[in-house]
CSV table of C-alpha atoms in Angstrom, one decimal:
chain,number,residue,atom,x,y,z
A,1,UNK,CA,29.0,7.0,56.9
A,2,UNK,CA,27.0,4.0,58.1
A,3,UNK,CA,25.4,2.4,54.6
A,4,UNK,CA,21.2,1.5,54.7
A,5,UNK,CA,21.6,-2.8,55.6
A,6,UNK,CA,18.7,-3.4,52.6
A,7,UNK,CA,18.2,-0.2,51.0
A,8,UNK,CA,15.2,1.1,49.4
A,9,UNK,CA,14.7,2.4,45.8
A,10,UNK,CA,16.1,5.2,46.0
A,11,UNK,CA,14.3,7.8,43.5
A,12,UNK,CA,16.9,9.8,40.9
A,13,UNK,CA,17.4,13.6,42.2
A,14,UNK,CA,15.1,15.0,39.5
A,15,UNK,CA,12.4,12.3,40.6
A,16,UNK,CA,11.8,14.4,43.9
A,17,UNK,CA,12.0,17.5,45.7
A,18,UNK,CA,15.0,17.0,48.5
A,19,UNK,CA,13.7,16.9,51.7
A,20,UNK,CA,16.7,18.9,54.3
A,21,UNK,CA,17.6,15.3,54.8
A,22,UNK,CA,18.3,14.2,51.7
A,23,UNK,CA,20.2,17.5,50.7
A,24,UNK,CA,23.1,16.2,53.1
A,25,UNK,CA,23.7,12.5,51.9
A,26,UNK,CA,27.0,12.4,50.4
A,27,UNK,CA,26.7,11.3,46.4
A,28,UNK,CA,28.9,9.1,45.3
A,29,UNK,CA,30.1,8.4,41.4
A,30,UNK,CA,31.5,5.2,39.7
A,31,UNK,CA,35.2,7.3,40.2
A,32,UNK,CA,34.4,7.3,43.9
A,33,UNK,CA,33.5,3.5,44.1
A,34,UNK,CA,37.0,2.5,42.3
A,35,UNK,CA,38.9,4.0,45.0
A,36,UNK,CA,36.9,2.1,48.2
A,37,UNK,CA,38.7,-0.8,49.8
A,38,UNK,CA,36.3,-3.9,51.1
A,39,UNK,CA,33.3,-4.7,48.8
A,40,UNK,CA,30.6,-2.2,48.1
A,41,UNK,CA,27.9,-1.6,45.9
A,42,UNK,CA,26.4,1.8,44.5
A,43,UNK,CA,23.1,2.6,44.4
A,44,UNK,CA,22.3,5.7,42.9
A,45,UNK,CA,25.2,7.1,44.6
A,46,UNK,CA,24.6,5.7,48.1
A,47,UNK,CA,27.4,3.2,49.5
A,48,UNK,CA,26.1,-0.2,50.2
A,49,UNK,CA,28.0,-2.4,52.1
A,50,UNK,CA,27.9,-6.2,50.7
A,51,UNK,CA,27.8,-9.5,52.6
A,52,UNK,CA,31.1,-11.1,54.6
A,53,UNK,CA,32.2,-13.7,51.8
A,54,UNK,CA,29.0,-17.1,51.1
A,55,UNK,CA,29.6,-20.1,52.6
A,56,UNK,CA,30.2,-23.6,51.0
A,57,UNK,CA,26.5,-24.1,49.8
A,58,UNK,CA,25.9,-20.7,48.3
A,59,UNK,CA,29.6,-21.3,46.6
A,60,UNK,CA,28.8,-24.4,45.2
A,61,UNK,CA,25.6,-23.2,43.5
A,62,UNK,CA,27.8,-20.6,42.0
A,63,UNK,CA,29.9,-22.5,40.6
A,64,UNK,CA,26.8,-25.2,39.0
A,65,UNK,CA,25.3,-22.1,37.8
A,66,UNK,CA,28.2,-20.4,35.9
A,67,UNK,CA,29.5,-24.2,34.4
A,68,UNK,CA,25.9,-24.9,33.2
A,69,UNK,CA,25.7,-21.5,31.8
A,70,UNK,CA,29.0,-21.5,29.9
A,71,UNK,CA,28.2,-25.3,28.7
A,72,UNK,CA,24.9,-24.3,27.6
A,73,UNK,CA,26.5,-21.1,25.7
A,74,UNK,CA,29.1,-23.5,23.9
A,75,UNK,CA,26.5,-25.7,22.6
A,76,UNK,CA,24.7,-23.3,21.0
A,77,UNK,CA,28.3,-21.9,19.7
A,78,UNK,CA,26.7,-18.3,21.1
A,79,UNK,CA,28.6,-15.0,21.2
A,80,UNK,CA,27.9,-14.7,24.8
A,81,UNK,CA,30.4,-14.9,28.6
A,82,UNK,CA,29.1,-16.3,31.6
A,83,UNK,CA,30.8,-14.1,34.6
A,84,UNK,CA,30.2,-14.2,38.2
A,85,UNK,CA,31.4,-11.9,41.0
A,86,UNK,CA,32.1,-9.3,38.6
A,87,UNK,CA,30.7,-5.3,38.8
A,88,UNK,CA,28.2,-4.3,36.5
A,89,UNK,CA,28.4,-0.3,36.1
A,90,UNK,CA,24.9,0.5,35.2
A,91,UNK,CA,25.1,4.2,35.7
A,92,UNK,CA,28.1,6.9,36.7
A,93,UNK,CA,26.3,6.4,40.2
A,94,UNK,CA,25.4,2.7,40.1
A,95,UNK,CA,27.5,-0.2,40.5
A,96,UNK,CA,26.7,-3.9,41.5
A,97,UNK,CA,28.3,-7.1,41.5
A,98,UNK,CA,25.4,-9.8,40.9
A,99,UNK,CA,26.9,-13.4,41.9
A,100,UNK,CA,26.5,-14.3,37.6
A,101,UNK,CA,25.7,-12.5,34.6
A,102,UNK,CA,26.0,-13.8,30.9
A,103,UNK,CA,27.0,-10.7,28.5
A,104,UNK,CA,26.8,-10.8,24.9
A,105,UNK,CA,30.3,-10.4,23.0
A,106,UNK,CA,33.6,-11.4,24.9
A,107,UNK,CA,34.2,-10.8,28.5
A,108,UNK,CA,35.2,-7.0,29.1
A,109,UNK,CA,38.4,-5.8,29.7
A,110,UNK,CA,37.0,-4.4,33.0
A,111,UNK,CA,33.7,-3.4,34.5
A,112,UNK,CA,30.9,-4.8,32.8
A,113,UNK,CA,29.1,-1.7,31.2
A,114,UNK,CA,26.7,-3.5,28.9
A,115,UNK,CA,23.4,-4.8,30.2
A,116,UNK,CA,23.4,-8.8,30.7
A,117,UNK,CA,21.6,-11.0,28.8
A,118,UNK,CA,21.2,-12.9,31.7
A,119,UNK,CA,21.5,-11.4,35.9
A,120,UNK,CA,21.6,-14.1,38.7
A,121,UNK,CA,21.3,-14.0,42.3
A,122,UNK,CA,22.0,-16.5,45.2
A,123,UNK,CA,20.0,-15.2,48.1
A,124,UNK,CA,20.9,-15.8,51.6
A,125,UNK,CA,19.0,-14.7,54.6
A,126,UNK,CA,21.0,-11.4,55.1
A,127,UNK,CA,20.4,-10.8,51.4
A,128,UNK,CA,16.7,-12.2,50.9
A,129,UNK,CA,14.8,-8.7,50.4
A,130,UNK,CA,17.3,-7.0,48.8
A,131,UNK,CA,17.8,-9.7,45.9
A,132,UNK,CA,13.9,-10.2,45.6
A,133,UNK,CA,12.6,-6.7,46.0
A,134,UNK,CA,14.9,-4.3,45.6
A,135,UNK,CA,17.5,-5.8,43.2
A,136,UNK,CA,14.2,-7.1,40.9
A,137,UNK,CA,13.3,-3.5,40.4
A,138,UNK,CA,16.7,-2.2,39.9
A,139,UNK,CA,17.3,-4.7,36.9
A,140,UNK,CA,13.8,-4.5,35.7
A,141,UNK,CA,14.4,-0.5,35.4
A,142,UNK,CA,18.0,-1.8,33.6
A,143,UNK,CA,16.3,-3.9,30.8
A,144,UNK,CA,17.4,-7.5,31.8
A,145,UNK,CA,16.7,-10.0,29.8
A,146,UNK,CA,16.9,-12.5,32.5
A,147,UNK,CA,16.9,-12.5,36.2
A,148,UNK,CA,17.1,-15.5,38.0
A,149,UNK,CA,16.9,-15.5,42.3
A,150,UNK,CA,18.4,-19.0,43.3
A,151,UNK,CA,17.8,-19.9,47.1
A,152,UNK,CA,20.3,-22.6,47.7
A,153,UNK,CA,18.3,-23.3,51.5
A,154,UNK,CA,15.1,-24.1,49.4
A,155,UNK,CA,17.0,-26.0,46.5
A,156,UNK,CA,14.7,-23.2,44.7
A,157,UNK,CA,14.8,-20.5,41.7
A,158,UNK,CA,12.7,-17.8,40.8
A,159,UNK,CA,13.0,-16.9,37.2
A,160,UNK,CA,11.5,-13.7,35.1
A,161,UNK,CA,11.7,-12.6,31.8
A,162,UNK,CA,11.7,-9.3,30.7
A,163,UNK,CA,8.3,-6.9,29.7
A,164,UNK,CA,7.5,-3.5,29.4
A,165,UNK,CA,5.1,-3.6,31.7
A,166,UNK,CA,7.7,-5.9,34.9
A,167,UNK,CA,9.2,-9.3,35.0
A,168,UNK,CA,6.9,-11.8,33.9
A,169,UNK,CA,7.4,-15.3,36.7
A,170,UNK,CA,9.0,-18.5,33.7
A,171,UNK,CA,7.1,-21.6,34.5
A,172,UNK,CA,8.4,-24.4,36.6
A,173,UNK,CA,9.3,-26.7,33.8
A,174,UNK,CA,11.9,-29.6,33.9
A,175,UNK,CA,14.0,-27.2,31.3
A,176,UNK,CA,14.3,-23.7,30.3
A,177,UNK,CA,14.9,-21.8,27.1
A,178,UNK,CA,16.4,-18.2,27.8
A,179,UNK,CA,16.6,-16.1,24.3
A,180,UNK,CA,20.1,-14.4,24.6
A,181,UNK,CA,22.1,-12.1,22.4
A,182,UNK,CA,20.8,-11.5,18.9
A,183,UNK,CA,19.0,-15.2,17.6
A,184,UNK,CA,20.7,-17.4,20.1
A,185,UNK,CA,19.1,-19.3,22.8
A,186,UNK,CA,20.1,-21.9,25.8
A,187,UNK,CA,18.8,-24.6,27.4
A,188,UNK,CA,18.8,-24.5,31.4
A,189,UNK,CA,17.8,-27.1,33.6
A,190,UNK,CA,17.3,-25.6,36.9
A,191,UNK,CA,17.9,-28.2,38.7
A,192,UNK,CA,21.6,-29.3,37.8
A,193,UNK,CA,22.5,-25.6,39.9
A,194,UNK,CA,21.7,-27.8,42.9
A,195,UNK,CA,23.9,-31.0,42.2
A,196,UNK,CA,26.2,-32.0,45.1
């Protein structure tokens, strides 16, 4: 089966009536994603197929992002782990693997099934729409705290907060504070993802 390249929202079966098409897309389940060689993604049981491997600019804003998280986390002294690459299982027929999330508690023994405190994206341009529309909905729906879009081309970030009612845009501010788990907060400066 040939995945969608930058799927759509894909409404929940009891959201719709099934068109004849619709009736004949295979459905997928968490069990069916562990057994899948390459990297994927699951969208309410559609196979997506991710991205060849980022290059060295994308990587090195990774690797900013995830230090200056887990320094931030340690000054605070919060209960929280700053993960990247790893696959959040958000339903038994949704998986993704954001680039970083920060999860209250110590890292899981396996698959992240707890929402993040904290979701980050790096976009690139095959990635682009899906991070900032489809993606932004998805965790939205999933109760992030936190969602940050970082576009290392543009030396850029897009940062929301969580409400009822959709992500609300952060300021442009020299520094950020992002509530966490429980009472604890960090510090971010937005910035220091971009240092050479």
């Amino acid at each position: 089966m040939e995945p969608l390249p930058n799927p759509p929202r894909i409404p929940r079966t009891q959201d719709f009536e099934m068109s004849a098409a619709a009736k004949y897309l295979p459905h997928y389940t968490v069990e069916d994603y562990q057994h899948w060689e390459g990297d994927w993604e699951l969208w309410n049981g559609i196979p997506i197929s991710m991205s060849p491997s980022p290059f060295g600019k994308h990587q090195m804003v990774l690797v900013n992002l995830v230090s200056e998280l887990r320094l931030a986390l340690r000054s605070v002294n919060c209960d929280a782990t700053a993960l990247c690459e790893i696959d959040w299982v958000i339903a038994e027929d949704t998986v993704v693997r954001p680039d970083a999330v920060v999860v209250c508690g110590p890292p899981p023994s396996g698959h992240v099934k707890t929402k993040p405190a904290i979701v980050a994206e790096i976009v690139s341009p095959s990635t682009a729409d899906r991070d900032r529309i489809h993606k932004k909905t998805l965790y939205h729906e999933s109760g992030v705290g936190v969602y940050l879009i970082l576009d290392p081309e543009t030396e850029s970030v897009d940062a929301y907060r969580y409400a009822a009612t959709g992500f609300q845009t952060l300021n442009a501010s020299p520094e950020w504070t992002l509530p966490l788990c429980d009472d604890c907060e960090i510090q971010l400066d937005p910035t220091s993802f971009f240092k050479r």
